[in-house]
Structure formats: C-alpha cells, structure tokens
Amino acid sequence: MRGRRFTADGKAGLLLLSFSLVYLILALRIPASSFASADVGPKGFPLGIGLALATAATALVVRGQREPGADPLPAIAVDDEELPPADPLKFGVVVLLLLVYILTFTALGYVLATFLFIAGTTTFLDRRRLLRNLLFGLGFPLVVYAVFTRLLGITLPAGLLG
Amino acid sequence: MADLFARLGDGFAQALTPQNLAFAFLGVLIGTLVGVLPGIGPVTAISVLIPLSFGLEPVTGLILMSGIYYGSMYGGSTTSILIRTPGEVASVVTTLDGYEMAKRGRAGPALATCAIGSFVAGTFSTLALMLVAPTVASVAFSFGAAEYFLLMVLALSMVSSLALGSPLKALVSTLLGLALSTVGIDLQTGVPRYAFGIPNLLDGVDFALVAIALFALPEAFANMAQRATGRKSAAVEKIRGSIWMTREDWRRSLGPYGRGSVLGFLIGVLPGIGPTLASFMSYAMERRLSKHPEEFGHGAIEGVAGPEAANNAGTGGAMVPLFTLGIPGSATTALLLHVFMMYGLQPGPQMFDTNPRLVWTIIASMYVGNVMLLVLNLPLVGVFASLLKTPAIPLYTGVTAFAVLGAYALNYNVFDLYLLFGFGLAGYAMQKYRFPIAPAVLALVLGGLMEQHFRRAVNIANGDLTTFVRRPISLTILLVIVLVSLLPLVLRLARARVAARAPVKR
C-alpha cells in the first residue's frame, strides 16, 4: 500500500515535470513586449512559475523513488481530500453521461437535457428506484428553470421546448 | 469610537431592511442545509451558487453569499456529531468527542453546545473584526506594490506550509494555480499568453468556474461511482432525551467558548488553514487545561465546545485580510473576493473610505446572521439531521447538474462547460493523488494581482529587484515568508506529538 503510493507520487511528478516543460517552452514563445519601458515583460512571470514547477516536480519524482516507508512525515490522520474508491466502469459511464449532457445542453435545451442527464445517471446507478429517478429528473430542471428565468433573470437555453 | 458606532448603526439600518433580512436568512438557511449535506462544504456551496447573486444588488448579494459561508460552517458540525463525518475539515476535531457524546445519548447537548459556542464565537469575531479591520486598513494605506506582492506571496506560502499532508504537493498545487492565472491577455502589454488562438481564453480562465470544477465535480464523481451502491455510512445517532445542556454542561462549556473564540479569531486571520488549525489547537489546549483529560475522546463536552467556537471565530478572522487588504486567505474567502470583484468592487483599505456603508452593512448582517443561525439551529436540529438520510445518488447527480448550471450561468457560454469538464477530471486526478485543491484555487485568484504588483514594483524601482529588500515593510514581510517556509519542519514535529496523543479516526 505504502509502496504503491510512493510510485504514484513519482508518476505524478513525471507528469507534472513534462507539463512544466511544455509550459516553459510556450513561455519562451510569448512575443516580447512592445513597451521598451517595461522591466519585466509578459514572459517573466510564466518563466518563473515554470521553473519553480519543474523544480517541485523533480523533487516529487526524486521522493517518489525513495524506499517506501522512508517518508518522515507522520500523516496526521485527517485525509479530508481522500475520495472513496471508485468503480472504473461506473466512473467511466458517469463521466460519459456528463459529457453527453454538456454536448446536448444548448441543442436540447436546459429542461430536456437536464432531465435526460439526471434520469439517466440516477437510473444507471440505481435501477430499482425508477419512479423516484424520473420524478427527480423532471422536478429538478423544471424548478431550476422557473427560478432562474423568472426570479433571477438568468436565461437558460430553451432548446427544443422553446 | 463614536464614529465607529455611528457607522455600525448605519450598517444595521441597511442590514435590517426587509429585503436584506430575507436574503441573510436565505443565506444562512442554504448554508446550513448544504453544510449538513455530506460532502458539500462551504466552497462547493458558494461556487455553485454564485449565479444566485447575479441579479441582486451588491450589498444584498454579498449578504447572501456571506450567509451561505458561515451557515455552512455552522452546519458542518451537525454531521460530525451525528454520523462522525465532518462537513468540512475544520469540524474534523468535533467528531472526536461529539460523536462519542452522541453514542452515549447526549447528541442533544453536543449539538446545543456547538450552536451556542458558534454563536458566541461568531459574535465575538464579528466584534473583533469591526475593531481590528479599520486599524489594519489604515496601516495598509502605506503599502505599495512591493508590499502587496510580498503579502500575496506570504499568503500562498502559508497555505502551502500549513496544508494538511505534504507541503511539497501543496506547493505544486499553488504553482499550478499560478500557471493557470497566466492564461489570457497580459494586462500590461496586451500580449496573449497560453490562449492558443481560442477567443474564449483571451479573458483568462474564470476563477469561479475552476472552483466549481475542482471542488464540486471530483466529490460528485467519486460518490456516484462508489463501488458498493448505497454505502452505509456510519449509523445516524438518534437525538435522544433533552437537547438542552445541563447546568454542568454550561459550566464546562463557558471556558472553552471564550478561549476558543480568541484563539480562533487570531489564527483565523492567518491565511491558509486558519479555522482548521484553530480547531485543532483549541482541542489540544482544552485537553491540556482540563482537570480530567482522560475524558477527552470519550465524550468530553469541552472537546466540542472549544473547537467549534474556534472554528467559527476563524471565519470572522478570515474576513480581516479580505476586507482590509483584499487578500483572501482561503478558497472560500477567495470566492467572496470574486463576488466583490464581480460587482466591480475591490476590497482593500480604500473600501472603508469609498464604500463604508457596504462594509458596515455586511458586518452588521453577520451579527444578524449569527442570531438567525442560533434561532434556526436549536429547534430545527432534528430536521437538519434528517437531511443526512438524503440518498447519495440523487444528491450527487443533483450537485453535478448544479455545477453545470453554475458554470453556464457565469458567461452563458458552452465553452465554459468544456472547461468545467476538463478541470473536473483534472481535479479528480489531483484529489486521487492527494494534491490539495485549495492552494490552486487561491493561487489562481491571486496570480493575476500578484504579477501586476510585482511588475509595477520593479518598474517603479527602474528594474532594480533589491527594492523588495530596501523597503523596511517589505523586508519584514520577506523575513516572515522565510520563517513561514521553514514552518513545515517545525509543524512536522508538533504534529507528531499531537498525533501520538489524539489519533483522529474517520
């Protein structure tokens, strides 16, 4: 368990290192300022951030290769950020459903797209409560649409139903 | 002093108009609800609900948003006590003795002492904010670009140093946020950076959008895709017997209220994990001062009263740097800053002069909100507790739908939804590999300002970087930054000692 976490850190470090290198290369390609008076041009900050990020990522890689258990940090047992382990299939489908929702958001309109997303997702995750899922899927967008467009004056795409 | 009260009086007159009163109530109600709902903390709530404030006047919108902020801090403790699941990090400590009290059939007094402690501390910290803020603001008038730049560096280095978990990962997170802040047209030269020719990126990445994506989506993904459907979380402890505290409970709670309030406010002013650190320190302090330390961890009411007071006083403390310097110390206050800026207001020392009515109205509404929370929470705690039974699947599907709605309503732009999707996945990966989210969000909001101040400072000094060392105030801040950066080392030792004594279980 501990061993795996350390290599995960190492991998994250490698990923971050490559990100920082791309970021740095793009920073170098930022056109220079046309203002001669500026002492720090538009490149300055990105270059600094990129270098610092590359350094930190390298440190992460180095630390990630160390023997498991060598970490001197006694993890205080407050892992607020810890997420419950996910089922890869469910995760994939949920993410896919969200993507479909986003892609259909304006075409279908808020109410229809949201109904499909909520009813679809809840039914995929819990088939036994079909009626509850459908009612929730219907109620949520209708209430939101009414409150947002009528009370708050925020326009939402009407789409097919408009 | 008389002037102060005149201004506060004016603030109250504004805060007590029926409309503002209604929105303060709505804010604390929504805040308490989302605070109670598992997995939705203050940041998620505020970021997703920002669109609610669009159509409102600045004062009303800010009252609503601040109400959500402290309402959700308040609601977080209920879940700690009843199901040993803290609503946010700051109430982790409350689980230790709060849940034990509930198991022993004393959930009522535990909830009551939380509510009263939060009220006492909230009122104290509002009072302290009122007295301290104008002084800090007047000092801040002498700050130049160099000082502002370094103060922001200080805020970010504190966030990294004080973060729970690995300081290195917090630093990486901070740098990622800064990197993201460089996207868009450079304000000083008009040169586009990292926009890849996409028009929507020229304005930069919307801060609220990133906050929604990083805070709301990962939590929702993880909970929807859980391995076992309908994970039975820890049983909800019933509230049996009287919810009122006995005379003994009162006697034992009063000291912790007072100490927790002062400690919480002082630490809350610090950027980073102010309220969280405050609640931990309060717990450690109460145990040290207690005549019966052996009761701690087995339902000692002091272990609930102190940390809860500290945590809520911390929220008032966290408003000090926001109001006086315009520098937020946490993701939540960063969102409040965003709401200010959305209305075209720039918090900072000038605001006390240019817009005193707004500042004092918000402060007055914090008193009002505290009273409302007390009135709302004591009798209705049972109702809120029943929310804990909200089934996870519809809840998190609803959160996801709200996130999409919130992101869309920012600019009425579908491109923002693609960004939301991408950042949501990135945030999930960050949390999976335990990179804290808050530093990235804070860095994103401070990054642009930091760069402007840095370049202004250097330009004023004709390119001479020693300007940061030559100015006495900036030199002092620089030294503090160095000290803070060494802090993880010190804290590591201190934590090892605390951890040995109080193993926090989830």
XYZ file of C-alpha atoms in Angstrom:
668
model
C 0.000 0.000 0.000
C 2.647 2.477 1.054
C 4.942 1.327 -1.733
C 2.254 1.934 -4.315
C 1.564 5.409 -3.049
C 5.163 6.389 -3.484
C 5.414 5.278 -7.056
C 2.150 7.104 -7.693
C 3.843 10.250 -6.405
C 6.730 9.582 -8.723
C 4.406 9.196 -11.698
C 2.539 12.348 -10.799
C 5.916 14.074 -10.597
C 6.879 12.911 -14.072
C 3.586 14.098 -15.481
C 3.999 17.473 -13.786
C 7.588 17.729 -14.998
C 6.519 17.248 -18.611
C 3.695 19.750 -18.088
C 6.127 22.306 -16.711
C 8.497 21.796 -19.643
C 5.708 22.366 -22.176
C 4.637 25.389 -20.146
C 8.201 26.746 -20.183
C 8.620 26.230 -23.933
C 5.357 28.056 -24.555
C 6.525 30.813 -22.205
C 9.662 31.315 -24.289
C 7.491 31.704 -27.360
C 5.416 34.513 -25.870
C 6.180 37.559 -28.032
C 8.269 40.190 -26.318
C 6.635 43.335 -25.065
C 6.493 46.258 -27.424
C 6.874 48.599 -24.463
C 10.573 49.267 -24.054
C 9.996 50.716 -20.610
C 8.688 47.502 -19.071
C 11.417 45.942 -16.980
C 9.579 42.675 -16.584
C 7.888 41.638 -19.788
C 4.977 39.284 -20.266
C 7.387 36.344 -20.244
C 8.887 36.964 -16.833
C 6.193 35.557 -14.597
C 5.436 32.457 -16.662
C 9.143 31.630 -16.821
C 9.475 31.923 -13.052
C 6.404 29.799 -12.417
C 7.523 27.209 -14.950
C 10.977 26.909 -13.405
C 9.565 26.604 -9.896
C 7.066 23.988 -11.047
C 9.786 21.994 -12.804
C 11.872 22.067 -9.630
C 8.982 20.967 -7.433
C 8.059 18.206 -9.887
C 11.643 16.979 -9.892
C 11.586 16.877 -6.102
C 8.392 14.830 -6.299
C 9.994 12.379 -8.722
C 13.063 12.019 -6.520
C 10.931 11.498 -3.442
C 8.744 9.056 -5.329
C 11.731 6.812 -5.966
C 12.742 6.622 -2.365
C 12.209 3.431 -0.445
C 8.657 3.094 0.823
C 8.402 3.959 4.473
C 11.213 6.477 4.321
C 8.777 9.372 4.399
C 9.428 11.193 7.654
C 6.016 12.832 7.611
C 3.710 11.139 10.071
C 0.482 11.575 8.166
C -1.869 13.243 10.571
C -4.943 11.163 10.032
C -7.012 13.953 8.552
C -7.320 12.995 4.941
C -10.110 15.305 4.083
C -9.203 15.181 0.439
C -9.384 11.434 0.336
C -12.013 10.187 -2.076
C -13.845 6.894 -1.729
C -12.506 4.287 -4.161
C -14.320 4.364 -7.465
C -15.610 1.578 -9.656
C -13.889 2.171 -13.032
C -16.940 1.200 -15.094
C -19.317 3.404 -13.118
C -16.804 6.243 -13.161
C -16.406 5.981 -16.925
C -20.138 5.924 -17.585
C -20.860 8.817 -15.216
C -18.168 10.933 -16.874
C -19.511 9.978 -20.290
C -23.064 10.895 -19.298
C -21.813 14.269 -18.090
C -20.067 14.820 -21.404
C -23.259 13.976 -23.286
C -25.160 16.380 -21.030
C -22.718 19.183 -21.796
C -22.796 18.489 -25.532
C -26.601 18.474 -25.654
C -27.008 21.404 -23.245
C -27.932 24.060 -25.796
C -29.224 21.822 -28.584
C -31.855 20.084 -26.479
C -32.382 22.980 -24.128
C -31.921 23.129 -20.381
C -35.018 21.259 -19.240
C -34.786 18.347 -21.655
C -31.012 17.858 -21.435
C -31.090 18.047 -17.644
C -33.999 15.627 -17.429
C -32.111 13.128 -19.578
C -28.913 13.564 -17.586
C -30.466 13.233 -14.150
C -32.910 10.473 -15.008
C -30.245 8.622 -16.986
C -27.499 8.897 -14.396
C -29.619 8.038 -11.378
C -31.211 5.112 -13.202
C -27.857 3.803 -14.354
C -26.571 3.912 -10.781
C -29.726 2.660 -9.085
C -32.205 0.812 -11.298
C -34.602 -0.149 -8.552
C -35.840 3.386 -7.894
C -37.075 4.178 -11.371
C -40.077 6.256 -10.358
C -38.083 8.361 -7.889
C -35.400 8.911 -10.521
C -37.880 10.041 -13.145
C -39.667 12.388 -10.760
C -36.384 13.872 -9.563
C -35.164 14.180 -13.141
C -38.310 16.046 -14.082
C -38.710 18.167 -10.972
C -35.131 19.443 -10.755
C -34.890 21.150 -14.171
C -38.445 22.489 -14.006
C -37.911 24.136 -10.631
C -34.471 25.442 -11.600
C -35.719 26.749 -14.938
C -38.613 28.562 -13.306
C -36.498 30.063 -10.513
C -33.612 31.088 -12.750
C -35.509 32.534 -15.670
C -38.439 34.060 -13.784
C -36.982 35.098 -10.430
C -33.294 35.619 -11.099
C -33.488 36.806 -14.686
C -30.874 34.321 -15.873
C -31.615 32.988 -19.340
C -31.180 29.287 -19.854
C -31.273 27.636 -23.269
C -34.846 26.736 -24.181
C -33.808 24.370 -26.958
C -36.371 22.045 -28.479
C -39.060 23.025 -25.996
C -38.613 26.745 -26.651
C -15.117 55.165 18.626
C -18.377 57.082 18.430
C -17.790 57.280 14.707
C -17.443 53.523 14.623
C -20.787 53.015 16.273
C -22.439 55.555 14.036
C -21.204 53.634 11.040
C -22.227 50.328 12.532
C -25.638 51.798 13.285
C -25.928 52.836 9.694
C -24.886 49.321 8.710
C -27.605 47.841 10.891
C -30.178 50.146 9.385
C -29.238 48.742 5.997
C -28.943 45.135 7.104
C -32.350 45.224 8.739
C -34.306 46.253 5.684
C -36.823 43.515 4.900
C -35.060 42.571 1.693
C -31.594 42.249 3.197
C -33.003 40.468 6.208
C -34.712 37.986 3.927
C -31.535 37.322 1.987
C -29.466 36.961 5.153
C -31.994 34.380 6.292
C -31.941 32.645 2.928
C -28.141 32.615 3.028
C -27.798 31.051 6.462
C -30.593 28.590 5.679
C -28.992 27.448 2.414
C -25.634 27.442 4.162
C -26.862 25.244 6.989
C -28.562 22.873 4.560
C -25.504 22.402 2.386
C -23.269 22.288 5.439
C -25.311 19.363 6.717
C -25.380 17.558 3.382
C -22.391 15.243 3.381
C -19.576 16.090 1.021
C -20.749 19.587 0.205
C -18.696 22.125 2.069
C -18.743 25.925 2.084
C -16.583 26.247 -1.020
C -18.678 23.948 -3.148
C -21.836 25.664 -1.992
C -20.633 29.195 -2.685
C -19.000 28.404 -6.011
C -22.045 26.615 -7.359
C -24.459 29.232 -6.035
C -22.607 32.333 -7.282
C -25.160 32.788 -10.101
C -27.838 33.363 -7.449
C -26.226 36.697 -6.659
C -26.078 37.949 -10.253
C -29.374 39.747 -10.346
C -29.027 41.197 -6.849
C -27.643 44.494 -5.676
C -24.040 44.203 -4.443
C -24.955 44.558 -0.765
C -27.734 42.010 -0.950
C -25.685 39.582 -3.000
C -22.766 39.800 -0.595
C -25.061 39.338 2.398
C -26.455 36.213 0.752
C -23.018 34.795 -0.026
C -21.536 35.572 3.416
C -24.626 33.995 4.964
C -24.020 30.829 2.988
C -20.409 30.898 4.148
C -20.983 30.999 7.878
C -24.176 28.986 7.681
C -22.304 26.105 6.144
C -19.507 26.362 8.692
C -22.228 26.030 11.283
C -23.983 23.112 9.622
C -20.751 21.167 9.242
C -20.667 20.312 12.912
C -24.035 18.540 12.851
C -22.719 15.765 10.632
C -19.574 15.478 12.743
C -21.649 14.737 15.787
C -24.371 12.555 14.348
C -22.544 10.402 11.806
C -18.895 11.129 12.557
C -18.483 12.635 9.096
C -17.193 16.181 9.213
C -18.871 18.521 6.737
C -15.583 20.321 6.264
C -12.035 19.956 7.544
C -12.486 22.492 10.290
C -15.006 20.275 12.068
C -12.888 17.126 11.983
C -11.965 17.594 15.624
C -15.613 17.845 16.576
C -16.063 14.219 15.582
C -13.731 13.089 18.379
C -15.903 13.930 21.340
C -19.074 14.988 19.561
C -19.751 11.547 18.131
C -18.831 9.935 21.433
C -21.365 12.151 23.186
C -23.981 11.163 20.629
C -23.235 7.489 21.150
C -23.809 7.996 24.847
C -27.214 9.511 24.141
C -26.016 13.073 24.592
C -26.325 14.224 20.978
C -28.686 16.994 22.097
C -26.279 18.754 24.443
C -23.436 18.232 21.958
C -25.410 19.958 19.200
C -26.551 22.650 21.601
C -23.045 23.440 22.763
C -21.955 23.649 19.121
C -24.751 26.037 18.300
C -24.181 28.240 21.327
C -20.407 28.083 21.014
C -20.640 29.031 17.353
C -22.929 31.909 18.256
C -20.655 33.225 20.996
C -17.584 32.882 18.808
C -19.280 34.279 15.727
C -20.411 37.331 17.640
C -17.006 37.773 19.236
C -15.183 37.518 15.955
C -17.547 39.938 14.235
C -16.920 42.383 17.057
C -13.165 41.859 16.791
C -13.306 42.223 13.015
C -15.096 45.512 13.466
C -12.467 46.826 15.861
C -9.390 45.480 14.111
C -10.248 45.985 10.457
C -10.160 49.802 10.317
C -6.781 49.827 12.060
C -5.302 47.285 9.677
C -6.811 49.188 6.789
C -5.176 52.430 7.891
C -1.803 50.688 8.136
C -2.341 49.153 4.733
C -2.580 52.614 3.188
C 1.185 52.922 3.339
C 1.649 49.679 1.409
C 2.978 49.922 -2.102
C 3.090 47.424 -4.928
C 6.125 45.682 -3.439
C 4.355 45.106 -0.129
C 1.202 43.834 -1.787
C 3.181 41.442 -3.921
C 5.006 40.045 -0.916
C 1.818 39.818 1.162
C 0.332 37.644 -1.527
C 3.449 35.502 -1.637
C 3.129 35.256 2.133
C -0.490 34.147 1.868
C 0.404 31.486 -0.663
C 3.438 30.239 1.236
C 1.329 29.952 4.372
C -1.238 27.922 2.505
C 1.498 25.567 1.344
C 3.231 25.380 4.699
C 0.162 24.903 6.821
C -1.601 22.495 4.481
C -2.502 19.168 5.965
C -0.461 16.496 4.274
C 2.517 17.087 2.053
C 3.794 20.691 1.806
C 5.511 19.795 -1.471
C 2.219 18.774 -3.039
C 0.591 21.932 -1.743
C 3.398 23.896 -3.396
C 2.828 22.077 -6.676
C -0.855 22.850 -6.396
C -0.090 26.528 -5.769
C 2.186 26.680 -8.799
C -0.436 25.023 -10.998
C -2.897 27.701 -9.919
C -0.366 30.425 -10.714
C 0.348 28.856 -14.094
C -3.360 28.872 -14.856
C -3.574 32.539 -13.880
C -1.194 33.484 -16.715
C -3.675 32.318 -19.355
C -5.172 35.159 -21.351
C -4.188 38.631 -22.468
C -1.409 40.169 -20.432
C -2.982 43.295 -18.972
C 0.162 45.401 -19.110
C 1.246 44.727 -22.670
C -1.788 43.268 -24.423
C 0.183 40.199 -25.443
C -1.907 36.999 -25.468
C -0.461 34.165 -23.418
C -1.407 30.474 -23.487
C -4.616 31.263 -25.350
C -3.818 29.003 -28.338
C -5.843 31.327 -30.511
C -9.060 30.445 -28.706
C -11.063 33.655 -28.243
C -12.715 32.372 -25.061
C -9.331 32.005 -23.406
C -8.215 35.576 -24.082
C -10.033 36.799 -20.977
C -8.346 34.126 -18.939
C -9.904 31.222 -17.128
C -12.867 32.163 -14.961
C -11.990 31.666 -11.350
C -15.458 30.617 -10.198
C -15.578 28.059 -12.971
C -12.347 26.453 -11.801
C -13.577 26.478 -8.216
C -16.791 24.700 -9.212
C -14.885 22.183 -11.309
C -12.226 21.423 -8.720
C -14.420 21.300 -5.642
C -17.826 20.059 -6.704
C -17.150 17.606 -9.521
C -14.467 15.323 -8.021
C -16.549 14.805 -4.907
C -19.622 14.089 -7.022
C -17.785 11.701 -9.379
C -16.276 9.770 -6.514
C -19.557 9.411 -4.673
C -21.573 8.461 -7.726
C -19.039 5.868 -8.842
C -18.638 4.224 -5.466
C -18.046 0.502 -5.585
C -20.889 -0.568 -3.333
C -24.167 1.162 -4.078
C -25.744 2.892 -1.143
C -22.664 2.749 1.040
C -23.978 2.555 4.526
C -22.288 5.426 6.193
C -21.945 5.275 9.939
C -25.341 4.963 11.541
C -27.033 8.245 12.271
C -27.122 8.613 16.011
C -30.578 9.408 17.289
C -31.111 12.515 19.283
C -32.468 11.107 22.495
C -33.556 12.983 25.552
C -33.341 16.689 26.082
C -31.424 18.745 23.606
C -30.712 21.300 26.292
C -27.496 21.480 28.165
C -27.438 20.827 31.886
C -26.019 23.318 34.354
C -22.891 21.170 34.455
C -22.600 21.277 30.664
C -22.829 25.065 30.740
C -20.212 25.326 33.423
C -17.829 23.163 31.452
C -18.514 24.889 28.121
C -18.080 28.539 29.068
C -14.285 28.496 29.408
C -13.761 26.697 26.091
C -16.130 29.177 24.366
C -14.027 32.118 25.488
C -10.633 30.595 24.811
C -11.776 29.091 21.527
C -13.167 32.435 20.336
C -9.951 34.347 20.969
C -7.712 31.619 19.592
C -9.932 31.098 16.573
C -10.014 34.752 15.651
C -6.256 35.225 15.994
C -5.419 32.146 13.955
C -8.254 32.733 11.524
C -6.612 35.965 10.399
C -3.736 33.887 9.061
C -4.144 32.729 5.512
C -4.113 29.055 4.801
C -5.933 26.704 7.052
C -6.830 29.235 9.730
C -10.086 27.772 11.065
C -8.839 24.198 10.817
C -5.631 24.869 12.648
C -7.582 26.850 15.229
C -9.941 23.996 15.964
C -7.075 21.533 16.368
C -5.168 23.891 18.638
C -8.253 24.581 20.702
C -8.779 20.855 21.233
C -5.188 20.354 22.312
C -5.398 23.366 24.606
C -8.644 22.319 26.260
C -7.250 18.901 26.938
C -4.146 20.318 28.486
C -6.119 22.696 30.685
C -8.727 20.131 31.672
C -8.816 18.632 35.150
C -9.972 15.356 33.665
C -8.051 14.921 30.388
C -8.885 11.212 30.392
C -12.461 12.070 29.364
C -11.284 13.548 26.071
C -12.073 11.175 23.236
C -14.854 9.674 25.330
C -17.413 12.437 25.110
C -15.946 15.454 26.908
C -18.133 18.460 26.169
C -15.113 20.779 26.294
C -13.719 18.934 23.285
C -16.808 20.004 21.328
C -17.338 23.484 22.713
C -13.769 24.761 22.273
C -13.024 23.627 18.716
C -16.454 24.657 17.459
C -16.026 28.127 18.914
C -12.520 28.350 17.456
C -13.648 27.207 14.046
C -16.453 29.749 13.853
C -14.373 32.586 15.239
C -11.927 31.725 12.485
C -14.432 32.684 9.824
C -14.618 36.206 11.249
C -10.845 36.311 11.428
C -10.579 35.222 7.818
C -12.626 38.272 6.810
C -9.953 40.647 8.166
C -7.357 40.215 5.399
C -10.145 40.089 2.834
C -11.758 43.361 3.880
C -8.621 45.300 4.733
C -6.101 44.128 2.154
C -8.244 42.490 -0.475
C -6.198 39.348 0.016
C -8.220 36.206 0.697
C -6.668 33.572 2.908
C -8.750 30.598 1.869
C -10.632 29.208 -1.068
C -13.907 30.313 0.481
C -12.858 33.906 1.073
C -11.312 33.881 -2.407
C -14.789 33.169 -3.731
C -16.175 36.040 -1.696
C -13.466 38.258 -3.213
C -14.583 37.034 -6.600
C -18.157 38.054 -5.817
C -16.902 41.509 -4.768
C -14.956 41.893 -7.987
C -17.912 40.661 -9.998
C -19.778 43.701 -8.712
C -16.836 45.881 -9.674
C -15.764 46.342 -6.062
C -12.160 45.960 -4.992
C -11.868 45.143 -1.291
C -8.904 46.791 0.351
C -8.076 49.697 2.606
C -9.866 52.176 0.314
C -13.149 50.357 0.681
C -13.560 51.591 4.248
C -13.484 55.133 2.874
C -15.047 54.811 -0.529
C -17.764 52.392 0.371
C -18.125 52.348 4.154
C -21.820 51.655 4.012
C -21.276 48.391 2.150
C -18.587 47.190 4.553
C -20.573 48.031 7.657
C -23.762 46.592 6.279
C -22.032 43.282 5.674
C -20.537 43.346 9.164
C -23.932 44.170 10.659
C -25.525 41.383 8.682
C -23.008 38.998 10.223
C -24.442 39.775 13.661
C -27.919 39.326 12.294
C -26.926 36.066 10.661
C -25.474 34.754 13.907
C -28.719 35.378 15.743
C -30.659 33.744 12.933
C -28.411 30.699 12.996
C -28.992 30.259 16.696
C -32.744 30.600 16.357
C -32.744 28.339 13.342
C -30.464 25.621 14.612
C -31.525 24.919 18.156
C -35.138 23.979 17.452
C -34.618 22.633 13.955
C -31.600 20.461 14.508
C -33.741 17.348 14.196
C -34.997 18.469 10.808
C -31.468 19.149 9.603
C -30.323 15.800 10.916
C -32.953 14.069 8.811
C -31.206 15.532 5.751
C -28.362 13.191 6.498
C -30.529 10.433 5.106
C -30.580 12.046 1.646
C -29.621 9.175 -0.660
C -26.196 9.673 -2.209
C -27.043 9.020 -5.851
C -29.713 11.695 -6.420
C -27.771 14.071 -4.175
C -24.551 13.932 -6.162
C -26.315 13.789 -9.510
C -28.069 16.976 -8.428
C -24.742 18.520 -7.370
C -23.313 17.731 -10.804
C -26.307 19.285 -12.530
C -25.921 22.353 -10.306
C -22.244 22.576 -11.181
C -23.086 22.607 -14.892
C -25.786 25.195 -14.295
C -23.455 27.387 -12.243
C -20.697 27.187 -14.847
C -23.059 28.014 -17.685
C -24.645 30.954 -15.895
C -21.236 32.631 -15.404
C -20.944 33.702 -19.053
C -23.794 31.928 -20.870
C -21.127 30.112 -22.754
C -20.910 26.448 -23.715
C -17.138 26.699 -23.978
C -17.112 27.149 -20.197
C -18.833 23.787 -19.900
C -15.981 22.088 -21.760
C -13.543 23.778 -19.412
C -15.662 22.634 -16.472
C -15.477 19.076 -17.733
C -11.713 19.184 -18.233
C -10.962 20.810 -14.903
C -13.354 18.437 -13.173
C -11.327 15.466 -14.380
C -8.078 17.242 -13.514
C -9.420 17.958 -10.037
C -10.390 14.334 -9.622
C -6.853 13.276 -10.526
C -5.416 15.848 -8.103
C -7.523 14.583 -5.244
C -6.825 10.979 -6.153
C -3.100 11.650 -5.862
C -3.661 13.815 -2.803
C -2.728 17.200 -4.142
C -4.737 19.708 -2.106
C -7.184 21.760 -4.163
C -7.444 24.941 -2.109
C -3.913 26.262 -2.833
C -4.507 26.029 -6.581
C -7.754 27.966 -6.350
C -6.248 30.620 -4.108
C -3.214 30.954 -6.376
C -5.459 31.335 -9.390
C -7.307 34.253 -7.839
C -4.141 35.902 -6.517
C -1.904 35.148 -9.502
C -3.009 37.977 -11.738
C -2.859 40.599 -8.979
C 0.499 39.274 -7.838
C 2.020 39.602 -11.271
C 0.706 43.138 -11.734
C 2.041 44.243 -8.351
C 5.385 42.589 -8.964
C 5.875 44.255 -12.309
C 4.694 47.599 -11.017
C 7.087 47.396 -8.078
C 10.019 46.517 -10.312
C 9.121 49.184 -12.842
C 8.873 51.848 -10.156
C 12.349 50.843 -8.973
C 13.639 51.007 -12.578
C 14.210 47.288 -12.784
C 16.056 47.103 -9.501
C 14.997 43.868 -7.774
C 16.551 44.961 -4.488
C 13.531 47.212 -3.996
C 11.933 44.329 -2.097
C 14.780 44.321 0.431
C 15.276 48.075 0.678
C 11.798 48.985 1.815
C 11.539 48.273 5.547
C 7.994 46.906 5.473
C 8.636 44.673 2.515
C 11.850 43.413 4.097
C 9.881 42.464 7.205
C 7.305 40.611 5.146
C 10.116 38.876 3.303
C 11.590 37.667 6.582
C 8.183 36.384 7.686
C 7.911 34.488 4.404
C 11.247 32.803 5.107
C 10.078 31.861 8.609
C 6.795 30.516 7.288
C 8.587 28.438 4.701
C 10.552 26.791 7.486
C 7.329 26.114 9.355
C 6.546 22.682 7.866
C 9.643 21.372 9.593
C 8.553 22.726 12.954
C 4.987 21.654 12.403
C 6.035 18.151 11.498
C 7.461 17.715 14.968
C 4.462 19.310 16.649
C 2.055 17.206 14.630
C 3.864 14.021 15.503
C 3.284 14.891 19.160
C -0.385 15.770 18.713
C -0.983 12.736 16.513
C 0.520 10.483 19.132
C -1.928 11.789 21.681
C -5.082 12.199 19.667
C -5.433 9.691 16.855
C -8.155 11.143 14.647
C -10.252 8.405 13.165
C -12.553 8.728 10.205
